[in-house]
Each structure stands twice: as structure tokens, then as C-alpha cells.
Coordinates of C-alpha atoms and ligand atoms in Angstrom, one line a residue:
M1 CA 0.0 0.0 0.0
K2 CA 1.3 3.4 -1.0
I3 CA 2.4 5.5 2.0
R4 CA 0.0 8.4 1.2
F5 CA -2.9 6.0 1.4
K6 CA -1.5 4.5 4.6
I7 CA -1.3 8.0 6.1
A8 CA -4.8 8.9 4.8
L9 CA -6.2 5.7 6.3
Q10 CA -4.6 6.2 9.7
F11 CA -5.7 9.8 9.7
S12 CA -9.3 8.8 8.8
L13 CA -9.4 6.1 11.4
I14 CA -8.3 8.5 14.1
A15 CA -10.8 11.1 12.9
A16 CA -13.6 8.4 12.7
F17 CA -12.9 7.4 16.2
I18 CA -13.1 11.0 17.5
L19 CA -16.3 11.7 15.5
L20 CA -17.8 8.4 16.8
A21 CA -17.0 9.1 20.4
F22 CA -18.3 12.7 20.0
S23 CA -21.6 11.6 18.4
V24 CA -22.2 8.8 20.9
T25 CA -21.5 11.3 23.8
I26 CA -24.0 13.8 22.4
Y27 CA -26.6 11.1 21.8
L28 CA -26.2 9.7 25.4
R29 CA -26.3 13.1 26.9
A30 CA -29.4 14.1 25.0
D31 CA -31.1 10.9 26.0
Y32 CA -30.2 11.4 29.6
V33 CA -31.5 15.0 29.6
R34 CA -34.7 14.0 27.8
H35 CA -35.3 11.2 30.3
R36 CA -34.5 13.4 33.3
N37 CA -36.8 16.3 32.2
Y38 CA -39.6 14.0 31.2
V39 CA -39.6 12.1 34.5
D40 CA -39.4 15.4 36.4
R41 CA -42.6 16.4 34.6
L42 CA -44.1 13.0 35.3
K43 CA -43.2 13.3 39.0
K44 CA -44.9 16.7 39.2
R45 CA -48.0 15.2 37.7
A46 CA -48.0 12.3 40.1
V47 CA -47.4 14.5 43.2
T48 CA -50.2 16.9 42.1
T49 CA -52.6 14.0 41.7
A50 CA -51.6 12.6 45.1
R51 CA -51.9 16.0 46.8
L52 CA -55.4 16.4 45.4
L53 CA -56.4 13.0 46.5
V54 CA -55.0 13.2 50.0
Y55 CA -55.5 16.9 50.9
V56 CA -58.7 18.0 49.0
K57 CA -61.5 16.1 50.5
E58 CA -63.9 17.2 47.8
F59 CA -62.0 15.2 45.2
T60 CA -63.2 11.6 45.0
P61 CA -61.1 9.2 42.9
K62 CA -63.7 9.3 40.2
M63 CA -63.6 13.1 39.9
L64 CA -59.8 12.9 40.0
K65 CA -59.8 10.5 37.1
L66 CA -62.1 12.8 35.1
L67 CA -59.9 15.8 35.9
D68 CA -56.8 13.8 35.1
R69 CA -58.2 12.8 31.7
N70 CA -59.1 16.4 30.8
S71 CA -56.0 18.1 32.2
L72 CA -53.9 20.1 29.6
S73 CA -50.7 19.1 31.2
R74 CA -51.5 15.4 30.9
L75 CA -48.6 13.4 29.5
N76 CA -48.9 10.9 26.6
D77 CA -50.6 7.7 27.7
E78 CA -50.1 8.8 31.3
Q79 CA -50.8 6.2 34.1
V80 CA -50.9 7.1 37.8
F81 CA -51.3 4.6 40.6
I82 CA -51.6 5.5 44.3
F83 CA -51.3 2.8 46.9
N84 CA -51.7 3.1 50.7
H85 CA -49.2 1.9 53.2
S86 CA -50.6 -1.7 53.2
D87 CA -50.2 -1.8 49.4
S88 CA -53.8 -1.6 48.4
L89 CA -54.7 0.5 45.4
T90 CA -56.3 3.8 46.4
F91 CA -56.3 5.5 43.1
S92 CA -55.6 4.5 39.4
N93 CA -56.4 6.6 36.3
I94 CA -56.8 3.4 34.2
N95 CA -58.9 0.3 34.8
K96 CA -56.3 -2.4 34.5
I97 CA -53.1 -2.4 36.5
P98 CA -50.0 -3.5 34.5
S99 CA -48.2 -6.6 35.7
N100 CA -44.9 -4.7 36.4
I101 CA -46.7 -2.6 39.1
N102 CA -46.5 -5.2 41.8
I103 CA -45.5 -5.8 45.4
A104 CA -41.8 -6.1 44.6
L105 CA -41.8 -2.7 43.0
L106 CA -43.7 -1.1 45.9
D107 CA -41.2 -2.6 48.3
K108 CA -38.4 -1.2 46.3
I109 CA -40.0 2.3 46.3
K110 CA -40.6 2.1 50.1
K111 CA -36.9 1.3 50.6
K112 CA -35.4 3.9 48.2
K113 CA -38.0 6.6 48.7
E114 CA -37.9 7.5 45.0
I115 CA -37.0 5.4 41.9
R116 CA -36.9 6.3 38.1
F117 CA -36.6 3.8 35.3
Q118 CA -37.5 2.9 31.7
E119 CA -39.3 -0.2 30.6
N120 CA -40.9 -1.2 27.3
G121 CA -40.6 2.3 26.0
R122 CA -42.3 3.9 29.0
E123 CA -40.7 6.2 31.5
Y124 CA -41.5 5.4 35.2
V125 CA -41.3 7.3 38.5
G126 CA -42.1 5.8 41.8
L127 CA -42.1 7.8 45.1
V128 CA -43.2 7.8 48.7
F129 CA -45.8 10.6 49.4
E130 CA -46.2 11.6 53.0
G131 CA -49.9 12.5 53.8
K132 CA -51.1 14.1 56.9
F133 CA -52.0 10.8 58.6
E134 CA -50.8 8.2 56.2
T135 CA -47.9 7.5 53.8
F136 CA -48.8 6.7 50.2
I137 CA -46.8 5.1 47.3
V138 CA -47.2 6.8 44.0
V139 CA -46.3 5.2 40.7
A140 CA -46.6 7.1 37.4
S141 CA -45.6 6.3 33.9
A142 CA -46.0 7.7 30.4
I143 CA -44.6 7.4 26.9
D144 CA -42.2 10.3 25.9
S145 CA -43.1 9.9 22.2
I146 CA -42.0 13.5 21.2
G147 CA -38.7 13.1 23.1
I148 CA -38.1 9.7 21.5
K149 CA -38.9 11.1 18.1
D150 CA -36.5 14.1 18.7
L151 CA -33.9 11.7 19.8
K152 CA -34.3 9.6 16.7
S153 CA -34.0 12.6 14.5
L154 CA -30.9 13.6 16.5
S155 CA -29.4 10.2 15.9
E156 CA -30.1 10.4 12.2
T157 CA -28.5 13.9 12.1
L158 CA -25.4 12.6 14.0
L159 CA -25.1 9.6 11.6
I160 CA -25.3 11.8 8.5
G161 CA -22.8 14.2 10.1
F162 CA -20.6 11.3 11.0
L163 CA -20.6 9.8 7.5
A164 CA -20.1 13.2 5.8
G165 CA -17.3 14.0 8.3
I166 CA -15.6 10.7 7.5
F167 CA -15.9 11.3 3.8
V168 CA -14.4 14.8 4.1
V169 CA -11.6 13.5 6.3
I170 CA -10.7 10.8 3.8
I171 CA -10.5 13.2 1.0
A172 CA -8.6 15.8 3.1
G173 CA -6.3 13.0 4.3
I174 CA -5.4 11.9 0.8
F175 CA -5.0 15.5 -0.3
F176 CA -2.7 16.4 2.6
A177 CA -0.7 13.2 2.5
S178 CA -0.1 13.7 -1.3
E179 CA 0.8 17.3 -0.7
S180 CA 3.3 16.5 2.0
L181 CA 4.8 13.6 0.1
K182 CA 5.1 15.6 -3.1
P183 CA 8.8 16.5 -2.4
I184 CA 9.6 12.8 -1.8
Q185 CA 7.9 11.9 -5.1
S186 CA 10.0 14.6 -6.8
I187 CA 13.2 13.3 -5.2
N188 CA 12.1 9.8 -6.3
Q189 CA 11.8 11.0 -9.9
Q190 CA 15.2 12.7 -9.8
V191 CA 16.9 9.6 -8.2
K192 CA 15.5 7.4 -11.0
K193 CA 17.5 9.4 -13.5
I194 CA 20.8 9.0 -11.6
S195 CA 22.9 6.0 -12.8
A196 CA 26.5 5.1 -12.4
Q197 CA 27.2 7.3 -15.5
H198 CA 25.5 10.3 -14.0
L199 CA 26.9 10.4 -10.5
R200 CA 27.7 14.1 -10.8
E201 CA 24.0 14.9 -10.8
R202 CA 22.4 16.0 -7.6
V203 CA 18.8 16.0 -6.3
N204 CA 17.0 19.2 -5.3
E205 CA 17.6 20.0 -1.6
G206 CA 14.3 22.0 -1.2
N207 CA 14.3 24.5 1.6
G208 CA 17.4 23.0 3.2
K209 CA 15.6 22.9 6.6
D210 CA 13.0 20.1 6.9
E211 CA 13.4 16.4 7.1
I212 CA 12.9 15.9 3.4
A213 CA 15.6 18.4 2.6
E214 CA 17.8 16.5 5.1
L215 CA 17.2 13.3 3.2
A216 CA 18.0 15.0 -0.1
M217 CA 21.2 16.5 1.4
N218 CA 22.3 13.1 2.8
F219 CA 21.5 11.5 -0.5
N220 CA 23.7 14.1 -2.3
R221 CA 26.5 13.5 0.1
M222 CA 26.2 9.8 -0.5
L223 CA 26.4 10.5 -4.3
E224 CA 29.5 12.6 -3.7
R225 CA 31.2 9.7 -1.9
L226 CA 30.1 7.2 -4.6
N227 CA 31.3 9.5 -7.3
L228 CA 34.7 9.8 -5.6
A229 CA 34.9 6.0 -5.1
F230 CA 34.0 5.5 -8.8
E231 CA 36.5 8.0 -9.9
Q232 CA 39.2 6.5 -7.7
Q233 CA 38.4 3.1 -9.1
R234 CA 38.4 4.3 -12.7
S235 CA 41.8 6.0 -12.2
F236 CA 43.1 2.9 -10.4
V237 CA 42.1 0.6 -13.2
S238 CA 43.6 2.9 -15.9
Q239 CA 46.8 3.4 -13.9
A240 CA 47.1 -0.4 -13.2
S241 CA 46.7 -1.2 -16.9
H242 CA 49.2 1.5 -17.8
E243 CA 51.7 -0.1 -15.4
L244 CA 51.0 -3.5 -16.8
R245 CA 51.3 -2.3 -20.4
T246 CA 54.9 -0.9 -20.1
P247 CA 56.6 -4.2 -19.2
L248 CA 54.3 -6.1 -21.6
A249 CA 55.2 -3.8 -24.5
A250 CA 58.9 -4.2 -23.6
I251 CA 58.5 -8.0 -23.6
K252 CA 56.7 -7.9 -26.9
S253 CA 59.4 -5.8 -28.7
E254 CA 62.2 -8.0 -27.2
I255 CA 60.5 -11.1 -28.5
Q256 CA 59.9 -9.5 -32.0
L257 CA 63.6 -8.5 -32.2
A258 CA 64.6 -12.1 -31.3
Q259 CA 62.3 -13.5 -33.9
D260 CA 64.3 -12.7 -37.0
G261 CA 66.9 -15.4 -36.0
T262 CA 70.0 -13.4 -36.8
Q263 CA 71.3 -12.9 -33.3
S264 CA 74.2 -14.7 -31.7
I265 CA 73.8 -17.0 -28.7
E266 CA 75.1 -14.2 -26.5
E267 CA 72.6 -11.8 -27.8
Y268 CA 69.8 -14.3 -27.2
K269 CA 71.0 -14.9 -23.7
S270 CA 70.8 -11.1 -23.1
V271 CA 67.3 -10.9 -24.5
L272 CA 66.2 -13.8 -22.2
A273 CA 67.8 -12.0 -19.2
T274 CA 65.9 -8.8 -20.0
L275 CA 62.7 -10.9 -20.5
L276 CA 63.3 -12.4 -17.1
I277 CA 63.7 -8.9 -15.5
D278 CA 60.5 -7.7 -17.2
T279 CA 58.6 -10.8 -16.1
D280 CA 59.8 -10.4 -12.5
R281 CA 58.6 -6.8 -12.7
L282 CA 55.2 -8.0 -13.9
I283 CA 55.0 -10.6 -11.1
A284 CA 56.0 -8.0 -8.5
L285 CA 53.3 -5.6 -9.9
S286 CA 50.6 -8.3 -9.8
N287 CA 51.6 -9.3 -6.3
G288 CA 51.3 -5.7 -5.3
L289 CA 47.9 -5.4 -6.8
L290 CA 46.8 -8.6 -5.2
Q291 CA 48.1 -7.4 -1.8
L292 CA 46.2 -4.1 -2.2
A293 CA 42.9 -6.0 -3.1
R294 CA 43.4 -8.3 -0.1
S295 CA 44.2 -5.5 2.3
M296 CA 40.8 -4.0 1.5
E297 CA 38.8 -7.1 2.3
N298 CA 36.8 -6.6 5.4
E299 CA 36.6 -10.4 6.0
N300 CA 40.2 -10.2 7.2
V301 CA 38.8 -8.8 10.4
D302 CA 37.0 -12.1 11.1
N303 CA 40.3 -13.9 11.7
F304 CA 42.0 -11.2 13.9
I305 CA 43.8 -12.6 16.9
P306 CA 45.7 -11.1 19.7
L307 CA 49.4 -10.9 18.8
H308 CA 52.6 -9.2 19.9
I309 CA 53.5 -6.6 17.3
E310 CA 57.2 -7.3 17.6
E311 CA 56.6 -10.8 16.2
S312 CA 55.2 -9.3 12.9
I313 CA 58.1 -6.9 12.8
F314 CA 60.7 -9.7 13.3
L315 CA 59.0 -11.8 10.7
A316 CA 59.0 -9.0 8.1
N317 CA 62.6 -8.2 9.0
S318 CA 63.9 -11.7 8.5
E319 CA 61.8 -12.2 5.3
L320 CA 63.3 -9.0 3.9
K321 CA 66.8 -9.8 4.9
M322 CA 66.5 -13.2 3.1
A323 CA 65.3 -11.5 -0.1
K324 CA 67.7 -8.5 0.1
P325 CA 70.8 -9.5 2.2
D326 CA 72.4 -6.0 1.7
Y327 CA 69.7 -4.3 3.8
K328 CA 70.8 -3.4 7.3
T329 CA 68.1 -3.1 10.0
E330 CA 68.0 -2.6 13.7
V331 CA 65.1 -3.2 16.0
H332 CA 64.9 -1.6 19.4
F333 CA 62.3 -1.2 22.2
D334 CA 61.7 2.4 22.9
R335 CA 61.0 1.5 26.5
V336 CA 61.1 -1.8 28.3
P337 CA 57.5 -3.4 28.2
I338 CA 55.8 -3.2 31.6
D339 CA 54.3 -6.6 31.1
E340 CA 53.9 -9.0 28.2
N341 CA 50.6 -7.5 27.2
S342 CA 52.1 -4.0 26.5
T343 CA 52.6 -4.6 22.8
V344 CA 49.6 -6.9 22.1
V345 CA 47.2 -5.8 19.4
S346 CA 44.3 -7.5 17.7
G347 CA 45.2 -8.2 14.1
N348 CA 46.0 -10.5 11.2
E349 CA 49.6 -11.7 11.3
I350 CA 50.2 -11.8 7.6
L351 CA 48.7 -8.4 7.0
L352 CA 50.8 -6.9 9.8
K353 CA 53.9 -8.6 8.5
N354 CA 53.2 -7.1 5.0
L355 CA 52.7 -3.7 6.5
F356 CA 56.1 -3.6 8.2
L357 CA 57.7 -5.3 5.2
N358 CA 56.6 -2.4 3.0
L359 CA 57.8 0.3 5.4
I360 CA 61.2 -1.3 6.2
D361 CA 61.7 -2.1 2.5
N362 CA 61.0 1.5 1.6
A363 CA 63.3 2.8 4.4
C364 CA 66.2 0.7 3.1
K365 CA 65.4 1.2 -0.6
Y366 CA 65.3 4.9 -0.4
S367 CA 68.6 5.2 1.6
I368 CA 72.1 5.1 0.2
D369 CA 73.3 3.0 3.1
Q370 CA 70.3 0.8 2.7
S371 CA 69.7 0.8 6.4
A372 CA 66.6 1.3 8.6
E373 CA 65.9 1.6 12.3
I374 CA 62.7 0.2 13.9
R375 CA 61.7 1.4 17.3
I376 CA 58.9 -0.3 19.2
G377 CA 57.1 1.7 21.9
F378 CA 53.6 2.1 23.5
D379 CA 51.5 4.4 25.5
Q380 CA 48.3 3.9 27.5
K381 CA 46.2 3.1 24.4
F382 CA 48.5 2.4 21.5
V383 CA 51.5 0.4 20.3
I384 CA 53.7 2.8 18.4
V385 CA 56.2 1.7 15.9
K386 CA 58.7 4.1 14.2
I387 CA 60.5 3.2 11.1
S388 CA 63.3 5.7 10.3
D389 CA 66.0 6.1 7.7
S390 CA 68.5 8.7 6.7
G391 CA 67.7 8.5 3.0
I392 CA 66.5 10.7 0.2
G393 CA 63.4 12.0 2.1
I394 CA 60.1 13.0 0.6
P395 CA 59.5 16.5 -0.9
E396 CA 56.9 18.4 1.1
A397 CA 54.5 18.7 -1.9
S398 CA 54.5 14.8 -2.2
L399 CA 53.8 14.1 1.5
E400 CA 50.0 14.2 1.1
K401 CA 50.1 12.0 -2.1
I402 CA 52.4 9.2 -1.2
F403 CA 49.5 7.1 0.2
S404 CA 47.5 7.2 -3.1
P405 CA 47.9 4.2 -5.4
F406 CA 50.7 4.4 -8.0
Y407 CA 52.0 7.8 -6.7
R408 CA 55.7 8.1 -6.6
A409 CA 57.7 11.2 -5.7
D410 CA 60.0 12.6 -8.3
N411 CA 63.1 11.9 -6.3
A412 CA 62.1 8.2 -6.0
I413 CA 61.7 7.3 -9.7
Q414 CA 65.3 5.8 -9.9
A415 CA 64.3 3.1 -7.3
N416 CA 62.3 0.1 -8.2
G417 CA 58.6 0.2 -7.3
F418 CA 55.1 0.9 -8.4
G419 CA 53.8 3.2 -5.8
I420 CA 51.4 0.6 -4.3
G421 CA 53.2 -0.3 -1.0
L422 CA 52.0 2.7 1.1
S423 CA 48.4 2.3 -0.2
V424 CA 48.5 -1.3 1.0
T425 CA 50.0 -0.2 4.3
Q426 CA 47.2 2.4 4.8
S427 CA 44.4 -0.2 4.0
I428 CA 45.9 -2.7 6.4
L429 CA 46.0 0.0 9.1
K430 CA 42.4 1.0 8.4
L431 CA 41.4 -2.6 9.1
H432 CA 43.3 -2.6 12.4
H433 CA 41.9 0.9 13.4
G434 CA 45.4 2.2 13.3
T435 CA 47.0 5.4 11.8
I436 CA 50.2 6.3 10.0
D437 CA 52.0 9.5 10.2
V438 CA 55.2 10.6 8.3
Q439 CA 57.8 13.2 9.0
S440 CA 60.4 13.7 6.3
A441 CA 63.1 16.1 5.1
V442 CA 64.7 15.8 1.6
N443 CA 68.1 14.3 1.7
K444 CA 67.9 13.9 5.5
G445 CA 65.6 11.0 5.9
S446 CA 62.1 10.0 6.9
V447 CA 60.3 8.7 9.9
F448 CA 57.0 6.7 9.5
S449 CA 55.1 6.3 12.8
V450 CA 52.5 3.6 13.0
K451 CA 49.9 3.6 15.8
I452 CA 47.7 0.5 16.5
P453 CA 45.3 0.2 19.5
R454 CA 46.4 -2.1 22.3
I455 CA 44.1 -4.8 23.4
Y456 CA 44.9 -4.8 27.1
S457 CA 45.2 -1.0 27.6
Ligands
ADP1 P1 57.1 2.5 -4.1 O1 58.1 2.5 -3.0 O2 56.9 1.2 -4.7 O3 57.3 3.6 -5.0 P2 55.2 3.1 -2.0 O4 53.7 3.2 -2.0 O5 55.8 2.2 -1.0 O6 55.6 2.7 -3.4 O7 55.7 4.5 -1.7 C1 55.2 5.6 -2.4 C2 56.2 6.7 -2.5 O8 56.5 7.3 -1.3 C3 57.5 6.3 -3.0 O9 57.5 6.2 -4.4 C4 58.4 7.4 -2.5 O10 58.3 8.5 -3.3 C5 57.8 7.7 -1.2 N1 58.4 7.0 -0.1 C6 57.9 6.0 0.7 N2 58.8 5.7 1.6 C7 59.8 6.5 1.5 C8 61.1 6.6 2.3 N3 61.3 5.8 3.3 N4 61.9 7.6 1.9 C9 61.6 8.4 0.8 N5 60.5 8.3 0.1 C10 59.6 7.3 0.5

């Protein structure tokens, strides 16, 4: 069901309930007032009859009956019965006493002094009348046909009013719900037109104040983030293919050259050696891309375990030394750990090893003496690892960009690399809720500081 019909329905149900309660209250109140006024009149008539009978000696029951019948204030189908204290009928304006005027009723009147009730469409009043020497019980009844007719017409008016009210409320409900949902409909129409190719488009933010404007603004912000992510992905794909094309083109031309069959064995050997270098470069690049993809997978977080950060550092260090024996590295503890938990973080061992491998490799790679110093420290909340070198440093203008995929500073082009390592490092840190900070001066060296939350802080 469309939301505007839902709102209209709820609105109508509430209004119907209020109208119904209102109509029923009016009806009940009108009936109560009618009954009370009518019985008051009936009581007056009964008391007058009793007074005449008891106090005016000239009035015999027969005369009273005649007077009663001709009285102008006589009520519709009025019946008056007067009983003496021993329950024998002293006066009645009709010949036959109805069955509900019985001893039980008289007893009840004696007990309560006055009773009022309604039975078979007749209004009744029963009361005790104190005479000079004797007590009488007076019962009077009549049919309030005019009052009942008025009540019926009131109920019809209320019913018509109720139905008309509901009709108006339903129409008004649909109208107002449609009006208030119009901005959403318009956003809906605009959103339908936005596809992956049109992520620069924005929806109308209306008055910029209400909830719908807030929704539109949030949607626009989401589009901005999506657009950025799409653009990053696009540039990543084009940069990755560009990086792949260069060694592939070199391999192709080397093979083409070798194809003419005129080279000497030595020349073929040299071609094969170059081919091997280019293939290694390709393998390194695809490994880097794979690492980057893996470091972004959130599923890694599922197999995080508590581990001592120094273990990942030692692992990275020994792996690096095996691959590049010329590298010189030193690992120190900034301060002696207070207990064995001081350097424990929650993480993935392989990812953390790769993180330090990249940073130590860079430090050695970009230093003439190929050496790096690793300092392990901690504070109340974090384990802090600083990897420093006395190498070429990073130009200030490049400091912001070195974490973007494929970015390489101008002074680093001579060294091997693809500009992926630091992006991988940053993604790994993001998974570990860590941060990285760099301080560097050209030709003086760089310090990369990694902070990862401690588990037992
Ligand atoms: P790569 O080292 O393969 O180029 P990285 O992503 O690891 O890729 O690094 C990106 C860039 O950051 C490098 O090209 C270099 O310009 C700079 N860089 C990183 N580490 C250092 C360092 N220790 N000293 C100087 N420059 C560095």
C-alpha cells in the first residue's frame, strides 16, 4: 500500500474514532437530559394527583380520574397509581393495573423513597408521598413519544454528520498526505534518473531545513562519496593497466627482435635475461595489486587474533633480509615493556607482517646506506612503531600524495617500485583501526610512525 494511502487511512481512522466518540456522547447526553426532564414532569403530575387525593376532601377518585383525563398538562398515555401503606390501590387513572406494578416494585420504592426507570418504551417514576396521617406510594408512567422522536432525529443527524465527516476526512487525508509527500515523489523521480554514469547529478535540496531536505542532502553527500569512489576506481584501473602495459610492451618488442633469428647466442641470452627482469617486474606488480585488493577485504577482520606486534616486525625483517641481504636493519624497544601485554594488538599476522615489510623495505630502498631503524614503543592506548631512515626523504609537496595508489615522488623514480606499498599499508592500518604519520626532510631522511590500538590497555 502506498504511504500516502496509509497516512490517509490512519488519519481517517483517528478522525472516525473521535467523531464516533463525539456523536455517541452527544446522543447519550441528549437521551439522559430527555429522560430526566420528562420524568421530572411525570413526577410533578404524580405528586399533584396525590396531593389532590390526599388533601382535598372534595376530590373523589372518580372526579380525579375525570380531571386527570381532561388536564392540559396530561402526558402521553399517562398512568398514575396511588397505593396506601398496606399496598392496596387507592387510586388509578386506568382500569387495568399492568403486571410490572407489583408488590416487589412497591417494596423497592418504600426502601429507596424514589426510583426512576424505563421499561418497554415507558418512563416510570415511583415515590413515597407523606400524607397528613398516612404514607402513600405513587407510581406514574408515560410514553415520551415526542422526546423519543426528537432523539431519533438527532441520531439520524449525527449519523449523517458522522458519514459526511468521514468522507471529508478521507478526501482531506489523501490530499494532505499527497501534498506532504510531493517533495519525496519529486526526489524519487530525480533519483530514478541517476545512474553510475551520472553520479555528478544532484537532487534538489528543497528549503534545506526540513526532514525531506535533510534526506536530499544526505543522498547528495552519498552521491559525492560514490562519485569519488567510482573515480578512484576508474583511475586505479587505468593506472594499473598502464603499469602493466609498459613491461608487456617491452617483452613484446624484445620477442619481436629475437624472432628474426639473426642474433648470436650471447645476444639471445641477453634478450632472455631482459625478458626475465620484465617478467619479474610483472610478477611484482601483480603481487602488489593482489596485496592491495586483499588488504581492503573486510573479511580479514574475522580472523583477527591477539598478537605481539614485535613478532610481525621480526617476521617482516627476516623475510626482507632473506630477499635482500644487503639491507641493514636494527630493531629496538623504545622502553622496556611493563608486562607481556604492553605490545599486544588485535590483528592479522600476515597483513601486519606485510605492513612492516613495505615500510622497512622503503626505508632501506630509499637510503644510500640501505639501512633502517625500527623502534617499538607504546603508550596507554596504542602500540607505536617508528621506522626511520637517513635516505632521500620526501618532498613536502608529495607528503600528502604518497598514500595514493601508483603515486611516486619525483626523487624516488630511480628506485624500483610501483607506488602501491603505502596504499597497501594504509588499507591494512584501516582494518586494524590504526593510523600512520610521516615526517620527512629531503636528503635527510624519513620517519614513518604507525599507531595501532592495544588490546589490554
Ligand atoms: P614504491 O616504494 O613502490 O614507490 P610506496 O607506495 O611504498 O611505493 O611509496 C610511495 C612513494 O612514497 C615512493 O615512491 C616514494 O616517493 C615515497 N616514499 C615512501 N617511503 C619512503 C622513504 N622511506 N623515503 C623516501 N621516500 C619514500
